[in-house]
Every structure is written in structure tokens, then in C-alpha cells.
């Protein structure tokens, strides 16, 4: 994904407050609650010289809904129903009904791609030889080892400082830290707390962070014992979030009081995170008919940063409260297949700490979108409403109510928002990106 962020641009640059700024789109006008007229910048070209135009935007959006592509962002853009080319640089885009976060979602999930090139080489070759109109172009890809990008000299925006960027595949965290302090690489991510001291003491690099991801403990509410809300609440009372935060994240995480991140528009700030209360958890289990506790399976993806430390701490907390958890580690493909097949009982996963709640709430909790172990018709109605209300104040009230309902119903055990920490060479100035990806257009020499 980091490579994609450097190769591709979208119509808009999303901001921290979920507003947007111009990117490939130069200006836009809302014609009604379901229609925008958008005008592109003049003179923008793809890396192969193909011109950016309204037809390319239409091709890119149509491609999202092509069943052969199997685009993972199809659901995020499903509200868009029609795009009409007006002239070389202008088009109208329509939704089936009002879609408040529409332009923001286009800025996140619709990279604009070159139609002539893709029609010529086909989708399979395009996946290994992508062409975009972002600040860097693909120079070389050695699968499993590295990706080399070169600065695109005809980029329409401010040109990045570095003429070449090499993304190296280094799966082991200790090796990444060693590569940074020896000067082999300039920027790394996925740094455990106990490794940060080594970076700082080296005198060769510094740490910078952005709030990155929101891990959560998902619960299969369809099967016993978790079809009982009291058992789900017991799980929430069983977790010592404050201790995990101090031990694993040096106290830098933000404890969550519901499924909507405290940094996201629409969350309910007056709700308090569930307190660590093993006695309360045991009492709820007894009330639900489990006086001797329960045994459960806790699945987790092995590729997630610091995941082992987190699940071990969570499992220990659960056991203390009468919920004996057997850990089940899975590789990415198996974890995801079991996830979709409703094979998990408890599972740790994560989502972006995004400023726009619809970016994740609709896909995770609307049972008509994707059925993720939970169904609540009231939530379905409210999530649809949150998409269609245009007024920001009224939208906030809807998501506030969603937060309150899910806080009590506990389809998840709510955990924390953790910072994505980057280690950066003293030679480089780079602040990191909120999504945890490395967008190197912002990197430059450190003064």
C-alpha cells in the first residue's frame, strides 16, 4: 500500500478533519445533494505520457465495479451510480441517494488509472507494472525483496525532493531496526516499544509518530456463549487496557470508549472506556449461566505489528476473569478466509484511525454490507442515515447514537488507538502518515 500511495493520486487530498483539498481535481460544485460537477487540472499526464482527462476518471470508477477486478474498495464507493463525461476535463458524478462523505471517499479509494495503457496490456500485467500520475513512478520490482521508484519529473504538484526511493522488504522487526541504525535504510515502521530505546541511543536516528490504527477484539455474536450480551460485556470488563497501554505503548495509546475512535468525527466523548473489573466480569458470566467460566478460542493475524504481545496480554486478562482463551495464530490468507466464513469465536483485527466514521463503520457494522458476526436492525438504519444526512451537526448526532448503542451491545471489546511509530535517519525529515503508510512525497533532508 505504501508503494501505491506514491505511484497514484486521487481527485482530492483528504485532511485530518475529513475535509478535502484539490489534487487531480481543480474545482468542484455540488449541483444537488446527489450530484457533483468536477473539473480536472489541465496538463496532467500519467507516467507513460497518457493525458489525464474525464474519460480516465470514468474508466477508473467503472473499473472498481468490474467483477473481474474484485476491487476491495467496491463497497466504499458503492453509493456512486453514474458518471457522465461533459468535456475533456469536466464530468458529473451522481449517487443513488445523498452520500455525505462522497468526495472524501473518492479522495481515499479511487486512484485514477490510465485507460489506454490498461486496455493495451491487460489487468494482469497492470498489477505488476502499474502506471499512475503520482509523484513517483515504478522503476523496478523484485518480488519479495524490493520496489524501486523514481521521481516523475512531469508531476503536476510540488516535486518530491528525493529522485529515487527504494522500498525494501524486511519482515523481522529487529532486522529493520539494525538496518536503520547502520544507515542501510532511512525510514522504518513496525517498531516495538522495547526497540525504540535502541534507536534513540544509537544517535543515528529519531522517532516520530502519528496515530495509526485501532485494534479491536471482535466477537462472534451469533453463537453461544457470545450471543448473550452479558458475556460480551464480561469480555470488555476483563481487559486491562491501561496496563497494556503502559506496557506495550509507553502510555501513548488512546483508550477507546466505543467502536468510533476518539479522534473520529461523531464519537460520544462522554462515554468512559470499560474499567478493568474481573469481579464484575465473573458476576456477569455467572448471571449468564456460566458460574465456572468459559473456554474460548482467540484468533489473531501473525503479520500485525506487536500482535503477539497484545494477544498474550489480552488472553491473560481474560483468563483472570474466568474466560480461558486459547490463542490461534493465522497467516493473512487463512485468517481472512476464516473471518469471512464465520469460523472465529474471538478475533483480534484492526481498522484505520480515520477522521470520517463512514470509512469503516458502514462496512463493519451494517449487516447489509458485510456481515461481520453482528446484526442490529437499528444500527443498519442509523448507518444508512449517517451516510445520507448532509448537515454535519445532524450527522454527528446519528453517529453519537450509534456509538452509544454499540457501547452497551458490545459486538467488540473496545481497546485503543495506537500510534504508528516511524524510525527516521537523522539525515531525513519525515513526520509519518496517519494511515501508517510511507508517503515519501513529504520526505526531505533534515536541516
Short mmCIF file of C-alpha atoms in Angstrom, two decimals:
data_model
loop_
_atom_site.label_atom_id
_atom_site.label_comp_id
_atom_site.label_asym_id
_atom_site.label_seq_id
_atom_site.Cartn_x
_atom_site.Cartn_y
_atom_site.Cartn_z
CA UNK A 1 0.00 0.00 0.00
CA UNK A 2 2.86 2.41 0.72
CA UNK A 3 4.07 1.94 -2.84
CA UNK A 4 0.59 2.63 -4.22
CA UNK A 5 0.34 5.89 -2.28
CA UNK A 6 3.49 7.09 -4.03
CA UNK A 7 2.56 5.96 -7.54
CA UNK A 8 -1.08 7.02 -7.63
CA UNK A 9 -3.02 10.19 -6.97
CA UNK A 10 -6.74 10.63 -6.42
CA UNK A 11 -9.09 13.52 -7.14
CA UNK A 12 -8.71 15.03 -3.67
CA UNK A 13 -6.30 15.15 -0.73
CA UNK A 14 -8.29 14.14 2.41
CA UNK A 15 -7.49 16.21 5.51
CA UNK A 16 -7.33 15.42 9.24
CA UNK A 17 -10.83 16.85 9.79
CA UNK A 18 -12.33 14.79 6.92
CA UNK A 19 -12.42 17.84 4.64
CA UNK A 20 -10.71 17.76 1.23
CA UNK A 21 -8.24 19.82 -0.77
CA UNK A 22 -7.60 19.80 -4.53
CA UNK A 23 -5.42 17.07 -6.01
CA UNK A 24 -6.19 15.94 -9.56
CA UNK A 25 -9.48 17.81 -9.27
CA UNK A 26 -9.01 21.56 -9.53
CA UNK A 27 -12.54 22.59 -8.60
CA UNK A 28 -15.92 21.08 -7.82
CA UNK A 29 -19.50 22.20 -7.46
CA UNK A 30 -22.43 20.50 -5.75
CA UNK A 31 -25.38 20.68 -8.13
CA UNK A 32 -27.75 18.96 -5.71
CA UNK A 33 -27.48 16.51 -2.80
CA UNK A 34 -26.72 13.66 -5.20
CA UNK A 35 -24.70 15.33 -7.97
CA UNK A 36 -21.30 16.98 -8.20
CA UNK A 37 -19.66 18.63 -11.17
CA UNK A 38 -15.89 18.16 -11.01
CA UNK A 39 -13.22 19.79 -13.17
CA UNK A 40 -9.72 18.34 -13.50
CA UNK A 41 -6.42 20.19 -13.66
CA UNK A 42 -5.06 20.97 -17.11
CA UNK A 43 -1.90 19.36 -18.42
CA UNK A 44 -1.66 16.40 -16.04
CA UNK A 45 -0.19 13.23 -17.52
CA UNK A 46 0.27 9.65 -16.42
CA UNK A 47 3.78 8.24 -16.14
CA UNK A 48 3.52 6.81 -19.68
CA UNK A 49 2.60 10.22 -21.13
CA UNK A 50 -1.10 9.43 -21.46
CA UNK A 51 -3.18 12.54 -20.64
CA UNK A 52 -5.40 12.71 -17.59
CA UNK A 53 -8.96 13.51 -18.63
CA UNK A 54 -12.56 12.95 -17.63
CA UNK A 55 -12.68 9.68 -19.57
CA UNK A 56 -9.86 8.34 -17.38
CA UNK A 57 -11.85 9.15 -14.25
CA UNK A 58 -14.93 7.39 -15.63
CA UNK A 59 -12.81 4.39 -16.62
CA UNK A 60 -11.28 4.26 -13.13
CA UNK A 61 -14.65 4.31 -11.35
CA UNK A 62 -16.24 1.82 -13.76
CA UNK A 63 -13.28 -0.46 -13.19
CA UNK A 64 -13.98 -0.55 -9.45
CA UNK A 65 -17.31 -2.26 -10.17
CA UNK A 66 -15.94 -4.68 -12.77
CA UNK A 67 -16.45 -8.16 -11.23
CA UNK A 68 -13.24 -9.40 -12.85
CA UNK A 69 -11.19 -6.82 -10.94
CA UNK A 70 -12.51 -7.80 -7.49
CA UNK A 71 -11.67 -4.35 -6.17
CA UNK A 72 -11.51 -4.38 -2.34
CA UNK A 73 -12.87 -0.83 -2.26
CA UNK A 74 -16.04 -1.58 -4.19
CA UNK A 75 -18.17 -1.33 -1.05
CA UNK A 76 -16.67 2.01 -0.08
CA UNK A 77 -17.71 3.52 -3.41
CA UNK A 78 -20.98 1.65 -3.91
CA UNK A 79 -23.04 4.82 -3.41
CA UNK A 80 -21.79 6.19 -6.75
CA UNK A 81 -24.17 5.14 -9.52
CA UNK A 82 -23.34 7.25 -12.57
CA UNK A 83 -20.52 9.32 -14.01
CA UNK A 84 -21.10 11.40 -17.13
CA UNK A 85 -18.26 12.95 -19.13
CA UNK A 86 -19.06 16.57 -20.04
CA UNK A 87 -15.88 17.53 -21.87
CA UNK A 88 -12.15 16.83 -21.80
CA UNK A 89 -11.69 17.90 -18.18
CA UNK A 90 -15.18 18.01 -16.66
CA UNK A 91 -17.63 15.36 -15.54
CA UNK A 92 -20.71 14.91 -13.39
CA UNK A 93 -20.82 12.17 -10.80
CA UNK A 94 -24.06 11.01 -9.18
CA UNK A 95 -25.07 8.93 -6.21
CA UNK A 96 -28.30 6.94 -5.86
CA UNK A 97 -29.16 8.97 -2.77
CA UNK A 98 -27.38 11.65 -0.75
CA UNK A 99 -23.92 10.47 0.33
CA UNK A 100 -22.38 12.94 2.76
CA UNK A 101 -18.77 11.63 2.71
CA UNK A 102 -18.76 11.16 -1.07
CA UNK A 103 -15.88 13.42 -2.10
CA UNK A 104 -13.80 12.31 0.88
CA UNK A 105 -14.27 8.67 -0.12
CA UNK A 106 -13.24 9.44 -3.70
CA UNK A 107 -10.09 11.01 -2.27
CA UNK A 108 -9.25 7.84 -0.35
CA UNK A 109 -10.41 4.96 -2.52
CA UNK A 110 -10.30 6.00 -6.19
CA UNK A 111 -6.78 6.19 -7.64
CA UNK A 112 -7.06 7.39 -11.22
CA UNK A 113 -5.52 4.98 -13.72
CA UNK A 114 -4.63 5.24 -17.45
CA UNK A 115 -7.34 3.60 -19.61
CA UNK A 116 -5.36 3.27 -22.84
CA UNK A 117 -2.43 1.59 -21.10
CA UNK A 118 -4.63 -0.87 -19.21
CA UNK A 119 -6.62 -1.74 -22.34
CA UNK A 120 -3.35 -2.42 -24.13
CA UNK A 121 -1.53 -4.54 -21.51
CA UNK A 122 -4.48 -6.04 -19.60
CA UNK A 123 -5.25 -6.14 -15.91
CA UNK A 124 -2.80 -8.91 -15.03
CA UNK A 125 0.22 -7.06 -16.39
CA UNK A 126 -1.02 -3.79 -14.96
CA UNK A 127 -0.97 -5.31 -11.47
CA UNK A 128 2.76 -5.96 -11.80
CA UNK A 129 3.58 -2.87 -13.90
CA UNK A 130 1.32 -0.13 -12.54
CA UNK A 131 1.24 3.34 -14.06
CA UNK A 132 -0.24 6.29 -12.21
CA UNK A 133 0.02 10.06 -12.13
CA UNK A 134 1.51 10.40 -8.64
CA UNK A 135 4.88 11.88 -7.67
CA UNK A 136 6.82 8.64 -8.21
CA UNK A 137 6.80 6.04 -10.99
CA UNK A 138 7.72 2.37 -10.85
CA UNK A 139 11.29 1.65 -11.96
CA UNK A 140 11.84 -1.93 -10.78
CA UNK A 141 10.04 -4.54 -8.70
CA UNK A 142 11.86 -7.58 -7.35
CA UNK A 143 9.03 -9.54 -5.78
CA UNK A 144 9.61 -10.29 -2.10
CA UNK A 145 12.73 -8.10 -1.96
CA UNK A 146 12.30 -4.51 -3.06
CA UNK A 147 10.45 -1.92 -5.12
CA UNK A 148 12.36 0.95 -6.68
CA UNK A 149 10.53 4.17 -7.50
CA UNK A 150 11.84 7.13 -9.47
CA UNK A 151 10.60 10.70 -9.25
CA UNK A 152 8.15 11.60 -12.02
CA UNK A 153 9.61 14.78 -13.44
CA UNK A 154 6.34 15.86 -15.08
CA UNK A 155 4.36 15.63 -11.84
CA UNK A 156 1.75 18.38 -11.67
CA UNK A 157 2.29 19.18 -7.99
CA UNK A 158 5.33 20.02 -5.87
CA UNK A 159 8.04 17.59 -6.86
CA UNK A 160 9.37 15.35 -4.09
CA UNK A 161 12.95 16.03 -3.02
CA UNK A 162 14.34 12.53 -3.48
CA UNK A 163 14.85 11.35 -7.06
CA UNK A 164 14.73 7.68 -6.08
CA UNK A 165 13.03 5.76 -3.28
CA UNK A 166 13.69 2.09 -2.53
CA UNK A 167 11.13 0.13 -0.51
CA UNK A 168 12.80 -2.95 0.98
CA UNK A 169 11.00 -6.00 2.34
CA UNK A 170 12.37 -6.66 5.85
CA UNK A 171 9.82 -8.79 7.74
CA UNK A 172 11.74 -9.12 11.03
CA UNK A 173 11.47 -6.07 13.31
CA UNK A 174 14.95 -6.45 14.84
CA UNK A 175 16.48 -6.50 11.36
CA UNK A 176 14.59 -3.32 10.44
CA UNK A 177 15.97 -1.53 13.49
CA UNK A 178 19.50 -2.74 12.72
CA UNK A 179 19.19 -1.54 9.13
CA UNK A 180 18.14 1.90 10.35
CA UNK A 181 20.91 2.43 12.91
CA UNK A 182 23.60 1.19 10.50
CA UNK A 183 22.39 3.54 7.77
CA UNK A 184 21.23 0.82 5.39
CA UNK A 185 17.74 2.36 5.34
CA UNK A 186 16.40 5.79 6.25
CA UNK A 187 12.82 5.13 7.40
CA UNK A 188 11.22 2.13 9.11
CA UNK A 189 7.87 1.30 10.71
CA UNK A 190 6.52 -1.53 12.86
CA UNK A 191 8.75 -0.75 15.84
CA UNK A 192 8.04 -2.42 19.19
CA UNK A 193 8.31 -0.34 22.38
CA UNK A 194 11.36 -2.24 23.65
CA UNK A 195 13.21 -1.48 20.39
CA UNK A 196 12.72 2.27 20.50
CA UNK A 197 15.37 2.84 23.13
CA UNK A 198 17.96 1.19 20.86
CA UNK A 199 17.10 3.62 18.07
CA UNK A 200 17.35 6.69 20.27
CA UNK A 201 20.57 5.57 21.96
CA UNK A 202 22.22 4.93 18.61
CA UNK A 203 22.41 8.65 17.94
CA UNK A 204 21.77 7.85 14.29
CA UNK A 205 18.00 8.19 14.12
CA UNK A 206 14.93 9.62 15.81
CA UNK A 207 11.32 8.57 16.35
CA UNK A 208 8.20 10.24 15.04
CA UNK A 209 4.62 9.09 15.29
CA UNK A 210 1.11 9.53 14.01
CA UNK A 211 -2.00 7.89 15.39
CA UNK A 212 -2.26 4.91 13.09
CA UNK A 213 -4.59 2.01 13.75
CA UNK A 214 -7.37 0.93 16.08
CA UNK A 215 -7.07 -2.74 17.10
CA UNK A 216 -10.22 -4.37 18.40
CA UNK A 217 -11.30 -7.70 19.82
CA UNK A 218 -14.10 -8.91 17.58
CA UNK A 219 -16.80 -11.20 18.96
CA UNK A 220 -18.94 -13.77 17.14
CA UNK A 221 -22.34 -12.74 18.49
CA UNK A 222 -24.19 -15.47 16.58
CA UNK A 223 -23.07 -18.44 18.68
CA UNK A 224 -23.05 -19.27 22.39
CA UNK A 225 -21.70 -18.06 24.70
CA UNK A 226 -21.34 -14.70 22.95
CA UNK A 227 -24.92 -14.49 21.75
CA UNK A 228 -25.57 -13.25 25.31
CA UNK A 229 -24.74 -9.56 25.73
CA UNK A 230 -23.73 -10.18 29.35
CA UNK A 231 -20.89 -12.43 28.23
CA UNK A 232 -19.76 -9.81 25.70
CA UNK A 233 -19.81 -7.17 28.42
CA UNK A 234 -17.80 -9.51 30.63
CA UNK A 235 -15.10 -9.61 27.96
CA UNK A 236 -14.95 -5.82 27.98
CA UNK A 237 -14.63 -5.67 31.77
CA UNK A 238 -11.93 -8.36 31.68
CA UNK A 239 -9.34 -6.36 29.71
CA UNK A 240 -6.84 -4.12 31.49
CA UNK A 241 -6.43 -1.51 28.76
CA UNK A 242 -4.45 0.91 30.90
CA UNK A 243 -1.83 -1.69 31.81
CA UNK A 244 -1.49 -2.86 28.21
CA UNK A 245 -1.11 0.76 27.11
CA UNK A 246 1.68 1.39 29.62
CA UNK A 247 3.47 -1.90 29.00
CA UNK A 248 3.30 -2.05 25.20
CA UNK A 249 2.78 1.51 24.02
CA UNK A 250 4.55 3.54 26.71
CA UNK A 251 1.24 5.15 27.62
CA UNK A 252 0.91 6.74 24.17
CA UNK A 253 -2.22 4.89 23.03
CA UNK A 254 -5.68 6.43 23.37
CA UNK A 255 -8.17 4.17 25.16
CA UNK A 256 -11.38 3.61 23.21
CA UNK A 257 -14.84 4.14 24.66
CA UNK A 258 -16.66 2.54 21.74
CA UNK A 259 -16.20 1.49 18.12
CA UNK A 260 -15.78 5.06 16.87
CA UNK A 261 -12.26 6.29 17.55
CA UNK A 262 -11.95 9.22 19.98
CA UNK A 263 -10.22 11.04 17.12
CA UNK A 264 -13.10 10.45 14.71
CA UNK A 265 -15.94 12.82 13.94
CA UNK A 266 -19.17 11.71 15.62
CA UNK A 267 -17.89 9.70 18.59
CA UNK A 268 -19.57 10.06 22.01
CA UNK A 269 -16.94 11.73 24.23
CA UNK A 270 -18.85 11.32 27.49
CA UNK A 271 -18.72 7.51 27.40
CA UNK A 272 -15.97 6.08 29.59
CA UNK A 273 -13.83 3.13 28.48
CA UNK A 274 -14.83 -0.09 30.21
CA UNK A 275 -12.98 -0.32 33.52
CA UNK A 276 -10.79 -3.33 34.31
CA UNK A 277 -13.04 -5.21 36.74
CA UNK A 278 -12.52 -9.01 36.91
CA UNK A 279 -15.12 -9.32 39.68
CA UNK A 280 -17.74 -7.63 37.51
CA UNK A 281 -16.79 -9.86 34.58
CA UNK A 282 -17.17 -13.02 36.69
CA UNK A 283 -20.52 -11.81 38.05
CA UNK A 284 -21.82 -11.24 34.52
CA UNK A 285 -20.66 -14.71 33.47
CA UNK A 286 -22.45 -16.24 36.46
CA UNK A 287 -25.60 -14.26 35.68
CA UNK A 288 -25.46 -15.55 32.09
CA UNK A 289 -25.28 -19.15 33.32
CA UNK A 290 -21.52 -19.71 33.37
CA UNK A 291 -20.55 -19.78 37.07
CA UNK A 292 -17.41 -21.80 36.31
CA UNK A 293 -16.30 -19.55 33.47
CA UNK A 294 -15.89 -20.40 29.79
CA UNK A 295 -13.24 -21.64 27.39
CA UNK A 296 -12.87 -19.76 24.10
CA UNK A 297 -10.67 -19.50 21.00
CA UNK A 298 -8.88 -16.22 20.26
CA UNK A 299 -7.65 -15.87 16.68
CA UNK A 300 -5.14 -13.28 15.54
CA UNK A 301 -3.16 -12.40 12.39
CA UNK A 302 0.55 -13.09 12.76
CA UNK A 303 1.57 -10.27 10.41
CA UNK A 304 0.18 -7.44 12.57
CA UNK A 305 2.79 -5.28 14.33
CA UNK A 306 3.21 -6.13 18.05
CA UNK A 307 0.30 -8.53 17.83
CA UNK A 308 1.88 -11.33 19.87
CA UNK A 309 2.43 -9.11 22.90
CA UNK A 310 -1.11 -7.76 22.68
CA UNK A 311 -2.93 -11.08 22.41
CA UNK A 312 -0.86 -12.63 25.19
CA UNK A 313 -1.77 -9.74 27.49
CA UNK A 314 -5.44 -9.90 26.49
CA UNK A 315 -5.56 -13.68 26.96
CA UNK A 316 -4.01 -13.36 30.43
CA UNK A 317 -6.61 -10.74 31.37
CA UNK A 318 -9.46 -12.90 30.10
CA UNK A 319 -8.22 -15.95 32.00
CA UNK A 320 -8.04 -13.94 35.22
CA UNK A 321 -11.73 -13.13 34.77
CA UNK A 322 -12.85 -16.70 34.08
CA UNK A 323 -12.57 -16.61 30.28
CA UNK A 324 -9.85 -19.10 29.37
CA UNK A 325 -8.60 -18.14 25.93
CA UNK A 326 -6.72 -20.48 23.59
CA UNK A 327 -4.63 -18.47 21.13
CA UNK A 328 -4.96 -19.31 17.42
CA UNK A 329 -2.37 -17.61 15.18
CA UNK A 330 -3.10 -17.46 11.45
CA UNK A 331 -1.32 -16.19 8.37
CA UNK A 332 -3.07 -13.46 6.37
CA UNK A 333 -4.94 -15.60 3.84
CA UNK A 334 -6.16 -18.18 6.35
CA UNK A 335 -7.16 -15.52 8.88
CA UNK A 336 -9.22 -13.71 6.28
CA UNK A 337 -10.90 -16.85 4.91
CA UNK A 338 -11.90 -17.97 8.39
CA UNK A 339 -13.05 -14.44 9.13
CA UNK A 340 -15.41 -14.41 6.15
CA UNK A 341 -16.55 -17.96 6.90
CA UNK A 342 -17.61 -17.09 10.47
CA UNK A 343 -15.05 -19.55 11.88
CA UNK A 344 -13.69 -17.27 14.60
CA UNK A 345 -15.04 -17.03 18.12
CA UNK A 346 -12.93 -14.13 19.37
CA UNK A 347 -10.51 -12.46 17.00
CA UNK A 348 -8.14 -9.51 17.03
CA UNK A 349 -8.15 -7.30 13.98
CA UNK A 350 -7.76 -3.60 13.38
CA UNK A 351 -9.00 -0.65 11.38
CA UNK A 352 -7.66 2.75 10.38
CA UNK A 353 -7.92 5.63 12.79
CA UNK A 354 -9.90 7.57 10.19
CA UNK A 355 -11.50 11.01 10.69
CA UNK A 356 -14.61 10.03 8.69
CA UNK A 357 -16.72 7.39 10.51
CA UNK A 358 -18.35 6.02 7.35
CA UNK A 359 -14.92 4.92 6.18
CA UNK A 360 -15.13 1.91 8.46
CA UNK A 361 -18.40 1.90 10.43
CA UNK A 362 -20.65 1.05 7.47
CA UNK A 363 -18.60 -1.88 6.25
CA UNK A 364 -18.02 -3.28 9.75
CA UNK A 365 -21.45 -2.91 11.34
CA UNK A 366 -24.07 -2.70 8.59
CA UNK A 367 -25.28 -6.26 8.14
CA UNK A 368 -26.39 -5.49 4.57
CA UNK A 369 -22.85 -4.51 3.59
CA UNK A 370 -20.71 -7.28 5.02
CA UNK A 371 -21.99 -9.45 7.83
CA UNK A 372 -19.18 -9.33 10.40
CA UNK A 373 -20.58 -11.53 13.20
CA UNK A 374 -23.20 -8.97 14.25
CA UNK A 375 -26.64 -7.84 13.16
CA UNK A 376 -28.70 -5.00 14.61
CA UNK A 377 -31.51 -3.54 12.50
CA UNK A 378 -31.45 -0.25 14.43
CA UNK A 379 -27.75 0.13 13.66
CA UNK A 380 -28.40 -0.68 9.98
CA UNK A 381 -30.96 2.14 9.80
CA UNK A 382 -28.73 4.62 11.62
CA UNK A 383 -25.70 3.84 9.45
CA UNK A 384 -27.78 4.45 6.31
CA UNK A 385 -28.98 7.70 7.86
CA UNK A 386 -25.44 8.76 8.74
CA UNK A 387 -24.49 8.43 5.09
CA UNK A 388 -27.41 10.42 3.72
CA UNK A 389 -27.67 13.39 6.12
CA UNK A 390 -25.68 16.25 4.64
CA UNK A 391 -25.68 18.60 7.64
CA UNK A 392 -22.54 17.86 9.69
CA UNK A 393 -24.11 18.65 13.08
CA UNK A 394 -27.03 16.34 12.44
CA UNK A 395 -24.70 13.62 11.16
CA UNK A 396 -22.70 13.84 14.38
CA UNK A 397 -25.86 13.17 16.39
CA UNK A 398 -26.52 10.00 14.40
CA UNK A 399 -23.02 8.60 14.92
CA UNK A 400 -23.17 9.61 18.57
CA UNK A 401 -26.26 7.42 18.94
CA UNK A 402 -24.57 4.57 17.07
CA UNK A 403 -21.62 4.79 19.45
CA UNK A 404 -23.92 4.62 22.49
CA UNK A 405 -25.85 1.59 21.27
CA UNK A 406 -22.73 -0.38 20.36
CA UNK A 407 -21.05 0.62 23.63
CA UNK A 408 -23.75 -1.32 25.50
CA UNK A 409 -24.28 -4.13 22.99
CA UNK A 410 -20.56 -4.95 22.73
CA UNK A 411 -20.08 -6.62 19.34
CA UNK A 412 -16.41 -5.86 20.04
CA UNK A 413 -14.23 -5.47 23.06
CA UNK A 414 -13.07 -1.89 22.56
CA UNK A 415 -9.33 -1.49 23.01
CA UNK A 416 -7.26 1.53 22.00
CA UNK A 417 -5.90 3.62 19.16
CA UNK A 418 -2.17 3.02 18.88
CA UNK A 419 0.44 5.31 17.36
CA UNK A 420 2.25 4.23 14.23
CA UNK A 421 5.85 4.94 15.18
CA UNK A 422 8.43 5.55 12.47
CA UNK A 423 12.17 5.41 12.95
CA UNK A 424 13.86 8.04 10.78
CA UNK A 425 17.51 8.69 9.98
CA UNK A 426 18.94 11.92 11.37
CA UNK A 427 19.61 12.90 7.75
CA UNK A 428 15.92 12.89 6.84
CA UNK A 429 12.90 14.96 7.88
CA UNK A 430 9.73 12.87 7.78
CA UNK A 431 6.69 13.09 10.07
CA UNK A 432 5.00 9.86 9.06
CA UNK A 433 1.47 9.34 7.82
CA UNK A 434 -1.67 8.77 9.87
CA UNK A 435 -2.61 5.62 7.94
CA UNK A 436 0.74 4.05 8.78
CA UNK A 437 1.90 4.06 5.15
CA UNK A 438 5.04 5.78 3.89
CA UNK A 439 4.12 8.57 1.51
CA UNK A 440 7.58 9.74 0.58
CA UNK A 441 6.46 12.84 -1.30
CA UNK A 442 6.71 14.59 2.08
CA UNK A 443 10.25 13.45 2.95
CA UNK A 444 13.21 15.80 2.61
CA UNK A 445 16.70 16.35 4.08
CA UNK A 446 16.76 17.38 7.71
CA UNK A 447 18.21 20.84 8.29
#
